[in-house]
Coordinates of C-alpha atoms in Angstrom, one line a residue:
M1 CA 5.0 89.9 -41.6
L2 CA 7.2 86.9 -41.9
P3 CA 5.7 83.9 -43.7
G4 CA 5.2 80.8 -41.6
L5 CA 4.2 77.2 -41.7
S6 CA 5.0 77.1 -45.4
L7 CA 1.3 77.9 -45.9
R8 CA 1.9 81.3 -47.4
G9 CA -1.7 81.7 -48.6
L10 CA -3.1 81.4 -45.1
L11 CA -0.6 83.6 -43.3
D12 CA -0.5 86.3 -45.9
S13 CA -4.2 86.5 -45.9
L14 CA -4.1 87.1 -42.1
N15 CA -1.4 89.7 -42.3
W16 CA -2.0 92.4 -44.9
S17 CA 1.2 94.2 -44.1
R18 CA 3.6 91.5 -45.3
P19 CA 6.8 93.1 -46.5
N20 CA 8.4 92.5 -49.8
A21 CA 10.1 89.2 -50.0
T22 CA 13.4 90.8 -51.1
T23 CA 13.7 92.4 -47.6
M24 CA 13.5 89.0 -45.9
V25 CA 17.1 87.9 -45.7
P26 CA 17.5 85.3 -43.0
N27 CA 20.7 85.3 -41.0
G28 CA 21.7 82.5 -38.7
G29 CA 23.8 79.5 -38.1
E30 CA 23.5 75.8 -38.8
N31 CA 21.8 75.2 -35.4
S32 CA 19.0 77.6 -36.3
I33 CA 18.5 75.8 -39.7
E34 CA 18.3 72.4 -37.9
M35 CA 15.8 73.8 -35.4
L36 CA 13.6 75.1 -38.3
A37 CA 13.8 71.8 -40.1
E38 CA 12.7 69.9 -36.9
L39 CA 9.9 72.4 -36.4
E40 CA 8.7 71.9 -39.9
Q41 CA 8.6 68.2 -39.4
F42 CA 6.8 68.6 -36.1
K43 CA 4.1 70.8 -37.8
Q44 CA 3.4 68.1 -40.3
Y45 CA 1.9 66.0 -37.5
F46 CA 0.8 68.7 -35.1
I47 CA -1.5 70.6 -37.5
P48 CA -3.8 67.7 -38.6
V49 CA -4.1 66.5 -35.0
L50 CA -4.9 70.0 -33.9
V51 CA -7.5 70.5 -36.6
V52 CA -9.3 67.2 -36.2
L53 CA -9.6 67.5 -32.4
G54 CA -10.6 71.1 -32.8
L55 CA -13.3 70.3 -35.3
I56 CA -14.8 67.6 -33.1
G57 CA -14.7 69.8 -30.1
N58 CA -16.2 72.9 -31.8
V59 CA -19.0 70.9 -33.3
A60 CA -19.9 69.2 -30.0
S61 CA -19.7 72.6 -28.2
T62 CA -21.9 74.3 -30.8
M63 CA -24.6 71.5 -30.4
A64 CA -24.5 71.8 -26.6
L65 CA -24.6 75.6 -26.5
L66 CA -27.6 75.7 -28.8
Q67 CA -29.6 73.5 -26.5
R68 CA -32.6 75.0 -24.8
N69 CA -31.1 75.1 -21.3
L70 CA -27.9 76.8 -22.5
K71 CA -29.1 79.2 -25.2
K72 CA -31.0 81.2 -22.6
R73 CA -27.6 82.8 -21.8
P74 CA -26.6 85.7 -23.9
S75 CA -22.9 84.7 -23.6
A76 CA -23.8 81.2 -25.0
H77 CA -24.7 82.8 -28.3
F78 CA -21.3 84.5 -28.6
L79 CA -19.6 81.2 -27.6
A80 CA -21.6 79.2 -30.2
A81 CA -20.8 81.8 -32.9
K82 CA -17.1 81.6 -31.9
C83 CA -17.1 77.8 -32.2
I84 CA -18.6 78.1 -35.7
S85 CA -16.1 80.7 -36.9
D86 CA -13.2 78.7 -35.4
T87 CA -14.5 75.6 -37.2
V88 CA -14.4 77.5 -40.5
F89 CA -10.8 78.7 -39.8
L90 CA -9.7 75.1 -38.9
L91 CA -11.2 73.8 -42.1
C92 CA -9.3 76.4 -44.1
L93 CA -6.1 75.4 -42.3
L94 CA -6.7 71.8 -43.0
L95 CA -7.2 72.5 -46.7
L96 CA -4.0 74.5 -46.9
W97 CA -2.1 71.8 -45.0
L98 CA -3.1 69.3 -47.7
Q99 CA -0.8 71.2 -50.0
T100 CA 2.2 69.8 -48.1
L101 CA 0.9 66.3 -49.2
G102 CA 0.9 67.4 -52.9
V103 CA -2.8 68.5 -53.1
V104 CA -2.7 71.8 -55.0
L105 CA -5.7 74.1 -54.3
H106 CA -4.2 77.5 -55.3
G107 CA -4.2 76.6 -58.9
S108 CA -7.7 78.0 -59.1
G109 CA -8.4 81.6 -58.5
I110 CA -11.7 80.7 -57.0
W111 CA -10.0 78.7 -54.2
C112 CA -7.6 81.5 -53.7
H113 CA -10.3 84.1 -53.1
F114 CA -12.5 81.8 -51.1
L115 CA -9.7 80.7 -48.7
S116 CA -8.5 84.2 -48.3
M117 CA -12.0 85.5 -47.5
A118 CA -12.8 82.6 -45.2
T119 CA -9.7 82.8 -43.1
Q120 CA -9.8 86.5 -42.6
A121 CA -13.5 86.7 -41.9
S122 CA -13.5 83.8 -39.5
N123 CA -10.5 85.3 -37.7
F124 CA -12.2 88.7 -37.4
Q125 CA -15.4 87.1 -36.2
S126 CA -13.7 85.0 -33.6
T127 CA -11.9 88.1 -32.2
W128 CA -15.0 90.2 -31.9
F129 CA -17.1 87.4 -30.5
V130 CA -14.7 87.3 -27.6
V131 CA -15.3 91.1 -27.2
G132 CA -19.0 90.4 -27.1
M133 CA -18.5 87.9 -24.3
A134 CA -16.5 90.4 -22.3
V135 CA -19.0 93.2 -22.8
D136 CA -21.9 90.9 -21.7
R137 CA -20.1 89.9 -18.5
Y138 CA -19.1 93.5 -17.8
L139 CA -22.7 94.7 -18.1
V140 CA -24.0 91.9 -15.9
I141 CA -21.4 92.3 -13.2
C142 CA -20.6 96.0 -13.2
W143 CA -23.9 97.4 -14.3
P144 CA -26.6 95.0 -13.1
T145 CA -29.2 97.7 -12.8
W146 CA -28.7 98.6 -16.4
T147 CA -29.3 95.0 -17.7
H148 CA -32.4 94.6 -15.5
A149 CA -32.5 90.9 -16.3
H150 CA -30.5 90.0 -13.3
C151 CA -32.0 92.4 -10.7
C152 CA -34.9 91.8 -8.4
S153 CA -37.4 94.5 -7.8
G154 CA -40.6 94.5 -5.7
N155 CA -42.7 96.1 -8.4
K156 CA -41.6 93.8 -11.3
S157 CA -43.5 90.7 -12.2
V158 CA -42.0 87.5 -13.4
A159 CA -43.4 88.1 -16.9
D160 CA -41.5 91.5 -17.0
L161 CA -38.2 89.8 -15.9
R162 CA -38.7 87.1 -18.6
H163 CA -39.3 89.8 -21.2
Q164 CA -36.2 91.7 -20.2
H165 CA -34.1 88.5 -20.2
T166 CA -35.4 87.7 -23.7
T167 CA -34.5 91.2 -24.8
T168 CA -30.9 90.7 -23.6
V169 CA -30.6 87.4 -25.5
T170 CA -32.1 89.2 -28.6
W171 CA -29.5 91.9 -28.4
A172 CA -26.8 89.2 -28.3
R173 CA -28.1 87.6 -31.4
I174 CA -28.3 90.9 -33.2
A175 CA -24.6 91.6 -32.2
V176 CA -23.6 88.2 -33.6
L177 CA -25.4 88.9 -36.9
I178 CA -23.9 92.4 -37.2
V179 CA -20.3 91.1 -36.7
S180 CA -20.9 88.3 -39.2
F181 CA -22.3 90.6 -41.8
V182 CA -19.5 93.2 -41.4
A183 CA -16.8 90.4 -41.6
L184 CA -18.3 88.9 -44.8
A185 CA -18.9 92.3 -46.4
V186 CA -15.5 93.7 -45.8
Y187 CA -13.3 90.6 -46.4
L188 CA -15.3 89.5 -49.4
N189 CA -14.1 92.7 -51.2
L190 CA -10.6 92.6 -49.8
S191 CA -10.2 89.0 -51.0
L192 CA -10.0 90.4 -54.5
T193 CA -6.6 91.9 -53.7
V194 CA -5.0 88.4 -53.8
G195 CA -4.4 86.1 -56.7
V196 CA -2.5 83.1 -58.0
V197 CA 1.1 83.7 -58.8
T198 CA 3.6 81.0 -59.9
I199 CA 6.5 80.8 -57.4
G200 CA 9.2 78.2 -57.8
G201 CA 7.0 76.5 -60.4
Q202 CA 4.1 76.1 -58.0
P203 CA 0.9 78.2 -58.1
T204 CA 0.7 80.2 -54.8
C205 CA -2.0 82.5 -53.5
V206 CA -0.3 85.8 -52.6
P207 CA -1.2 89.5 -52.4
L208 CA -1.1 91.0 -55.9
F209 CA 1.9 93.3 -56.6
H210 CA -0.2 96.3 -57.8
F211 CA -2.1 96.2 -54.5
L212 CA 1.0 96.2 -52.2
K213 CA 0.8 99.9 -51.3
A214 CA -2.9 99.6 -50.6
L215 CA -2.3 96.4 -48.6
Q216 CA 0.2 98.2 -46.4
V217 CA -2.4 100.8 -45.5
L218 CA -5.0 98.0 -44.9
G219 CA -2.5 96.2 -42.8
Y220 CA -2.4 99.2 -40.3
L221 CA -6.2 99.4 -40.3
D222 CA -6.4 95.6 -39.7
M223 CA -3.9 95.9 -36.9
L224 CA -6.1 98.6 -35.3
T225 CA -9.5 97.0 -35.8
N226 CA -8.6 93.3 -35.4
V227 CA -5.8 93.5 -32.8
L228 CA -5.3 96.7 -30.8
L229 CA -8.9 97.8 -30.4
P230 CA -10.6 94.5 -29.6
Y231 CA -8.0 93.0 -27.3
T232 CA -7.4 96.3 -25.5
T233 CA -11.2 96.3 -24.9
V234 CA -11.2 92.7 -23.7
I235 CA -8.3 93.4 -21.3
V236 CA -10.0 96.4 -19.8
L237 CA -13.4 94.9 -19.4
I238 CA -12.2 91.6 -18.0
S239 CA -10.0 93.5 -15.5
F240 CA -13.0 95.5 -14.3
T241 CA -15.2 92.4 -14.2
T242 CA -12.7 90.3 -12.3
H243 CA -12.0 93.1 -9.9
R244 CA -15.7 93.5 -9.1
V245 CA -16.2 89.8 -8.6
V246 CA -13.2 89.6 -6.3
R247 CA -14.5 92.5 -4.2
F248 CA -17.9 91.0 -4.1
R249 CA -16.6 87.7 -2.7
V250 CA -14.3 89.5 -0.2
S251 CA -17.0 91.8 1.2
R252 CA -20.5 90.9 0.0
K253 CA -22.3 93.5 2.0
R254 CA -20.1 96.3 0.8
V255 CA -20.6 95.4 -2.9
I256 CA -24.3 95.0 -2.5
S257 CA -24.6 98.5 -0.9
R258 CA -22.6 100.1 -3.7
I259 CA -24.5 98.5 -6.6
A260 CA -27.9 99.3 -5.0
S261 CA -29.8 101.8 -7.0
S262 CA -31.4 105.0 -5.7
K263 CA -34.8 103.3 -5.9
K264 CA -33.7 100.8 -3.3
T265 CA -33.7 98.0 -5.8
R266 CA -32.1 95.0 -4.2
C267 CA -29.6 93.5 -6.7
H268 CA -27.2 90.7 -6.2
Y269 CA -25.0 88.3 -8.2
P270 CA -26.7 84.9 -8.5
K271 CA -24.4 81.8 -8.4
T272 CA -25.3 81.1 -12.1
E273 CA -24.0 84.5 -13.1
L274 CA -20.8 84.1 -11.2
R275 CA -20.3 80.7 -12.8
Q276 CA -20.9 82.1 -16.3
T277 CA -18.5 84.9 -15.5
K278 CA -15.8 82.5 -14.4
T279 CA -16.2 80.5 -17.7
I280 CA -16.1 83.7 -19.9
V281 CA -13.0 85.0 -18.0
I282 CA -11.2 81.7 -18.6
V283 CA -12.1 81.7 -22.3
C284 CA -11.0 85.3 -22.8
C285 CA -7.8 85.0 -20.8
T286 CA -6.8 81.8 -22.7
Q287 CA -7.6 83.6 -26.0
L288 CA -5.3 86.5 -25.0
L289 CA -2.5 84.2 -23.9
C290 CA -2.6 82.3 -27.3
I291 CA -2.9 85.3 -29.5
V292 CA -1.0 88.2 -27.9
P293 CA 2.6 86.7 -28.5
T294 CA 2.2 86.4 -32.3
Q295 CA 0.4 89.7 -32.5
V296 CA 3.1 91.5 -30.6
L297 CA 5.7 90.0 -32.9
R298 CA 3.6 91.1 -35.9
I299 CA 3.4 94.7 -34.6
Y300 CA 7.1 94.7 -33.9
H301 CA 8.0 93.6 -37.5
T302 CA 5.5 95.9 -39.1
F303 CA 6.9 99.0 -37.4
R304 CA 10.5 97.9 -37.8
N305 CA 10.0 97.4 -41.6
A306 CA 8.1 100.7 -41.8
F307 CA 10.5 102.9 -39.8
G308 CA 13.6 100.9 -39.1
P309 CA 16.7 100.0 -41.2
N310 CA 16.5 97.0 -43.5
I311 CA 18.9 94.7 -41.6
G312 CA 17.3 91.4 -42.5
I313 CA 15.7 88.7 -40.4
Q314 CA 17.4 86.3 -38.0
L315 CA 16.5 82.6 -38.2
E316 CA 15.9 82.7 -34.5
Q317 CA 13.2 85.2 -35.1
I318 CA 11.6 83.1 -37.8
F319 CA 11.7 80.1 -35.4
L320 CA 10.1 82.1 -32.6
Q321 CA 7.4 83.3 -34.9
H322 CA 6.5 79.8 -36.1
V323 CA 6.2 78.7 -32.5
F324 CA 3.9 81.6 -31.6
Q325 CA 1.8 80.9 -34.7
L326 CA 1.3 77.3 -33.6
I327 CA 0.1 78.6 -30.2
Y328 CA -2.1 81.0 -32.2
F329 CA -3.7 78.2 -34.1
L330 CA -4.2 76.3 -30.8
S331 CA -6.6 79.1 -29.7
F332 CA -9.1 77.9 -32.3
S333 CA -9.3 74.4 -30.8
L334 CA -9.5 74.9 -27.1
N335 CA -13.2 75.9 -26.8
F336 CA -14.4 72.5 -25.9
L337 CA -11.8 71.8 -23.3
L338 CA -12.3 75.2 -21.6
L339 CA -16.1 74.8 -21.5
V340 CA -15.9 71.2 -20.1
A341 CA -13.4 72.3 -17.4
S342 CA -15.2 75.4 -16.2
D343 CA -19.0 75.0 -16.9
K344 CA -21.0 72.4 -14.9
V345 CA -24.2 72.9 -17.0
F346 CA -22.3 72.4 -20.2
R347 CA -21.0 69.1 -18.9
K348 CA -24.5 68.1 -17.9
V349 CA -25.9 68.8 -21.4
L350 CA -23.0 66.8 -23.0
H351 CA -23.7 63.9 -20.7
L352 CA -27.4 63.8 -21.5
T353 CA -26.6 64.0 -25.2
Y354 CA -24.1 61.2 -25.0
V355 CA -26.5 59.0 -23.1
S356 CA -29.3 59.6 -25.6
L357 CA -27.0 59.1 -28.5
S358 CA -25.6 55.8 -27.1
T359 CA -29.1 54.5 -26.5
K360 CA -30.2 55.3 -30.0
M361 CA -27.0 53.8 -31.6
K362 CA -27.7 50.5 -29.7
L363 CA -31.3 50.6 -31.0
L364 CA -30.1 51.1 -34.5
C365 CA -27.6 48.2 -34.3
R366 CA -30.5 45.9 -33.3
R367 CA -32.4 46.6 -36.5
K368 CA -30.8 43.8 -38.4
N369 CA -33.8 43.0 -40.5
E370 CA -34.3 46.6 -41.8
T371 CA -32.4 48.2 -44.6
F372 CA -29.9 50.8 -43.8
P373 CA -31.8 53.8 -45.1
V374 CA -34.9 52.9 -43.2
G375 CA -33.0 52.2 -40.0
A376 CA -31.0 55.4 -40.3
M377 CA -34.1 57.5 -40.9
A378 CA -35.9 55.9 -37.9
F379 CA -32.8 56.5 -35.8
A380 CA -32.7 60.2 -36.9
L381 CA -36.4 60.8 -36.1
E382 CA -36.2 59.0 -32.8
F383 CA -33.0 60.8 -31.8
S384 CA -34.5 64.2 -32.7
A385 CA -37.6 63.4 -30.6
T386 CA -35.5 62.4 -27.7
L387 CA -33.5 65.6 -27.9
V388 CA -36.7 67.6 -27.8
R389 CA -38.0 65.7 -24.7
M390 CA -34.6 66.1 -23.1
N391 CA -34.5 69.8 -23.7
E392 CA -38.0 70.2 -22.2
S393 CA -37.1 68.3 -19.1
A394 CA -33.6 69.6 -18.5
L395 CA -33.2 72.3 -15.9
L396 CA -30.4 74.8 -15.3

């Protein structure tokens, strides 16, 4: 895989199958070199703005998704987990961007291993949390009688339905924990294959030479488990889910008759489920649009280096890859915008939180006679109590 962004540590850690640097012989004219120079200058400003806005949006999204009236949704747990993993990735990207300002982090082997593990694990988690959202919506829309939580039956009490709904949320939490544990366990060990090497007089975090053959094999496994398998699954499940929703809206009676069970259980799609499905479809499709270009280019270069002749790399290809990688990084910062644009309940929770926070900030500013620690503590306690009351009174 080609290096990009001049942040070799980050991109090498995300692409195990990076070829030997001696095979990377750029070919191109002066126009291509000027385009690359302008792109490098653009990235110096684009990356910090992207990271700061993404961090603010992900933190706000996580706080809203963990509120009482949103965390009842199984998909909200996957969304909150994705926001957290995206936050970790953006923090790592920010730390590595600081190297362009002269802040050297890779001089320490601890930083090298930590950043390698954190970037890979957060990238893996973000990918599979998207798969979890797609699976949740697929089961709710295409197999409503299997989930039970969204079906109405004459012989089921309200307590039974609440218990089944709680079980669905519990399984979502278990899935989040499993994905997080697998990512940390796997990439904590694989981070030992990188180390600090002096390149051009500067310490750089790169894959160690004696692990290159093993890393090539791991690159193919990573391509399968972190690219081909998850995103193929997302495309298939989202396609089935969208097709079923479209058919339901076109011919409501026909869809209801087809999903009715043999026990004459009357099932339907509540408006809340359709709205949640719309939000998840938008998030998944945006993720695919941002990630697929750079992953297709990665697959192309991987197989070309493995089976094709060594003909070098054109500067136009390097420029194209850098552009795709910027779009890829953008996928870690769009969660807040997508949720605000597509989820009415999410906007309501944000508004209530903003109103409460503004009120408490005004109250804090009026405490002129109190010392700052006392005022800050009182503000924190009062704001927490307000959030509790707000969550108890907020309705879906």
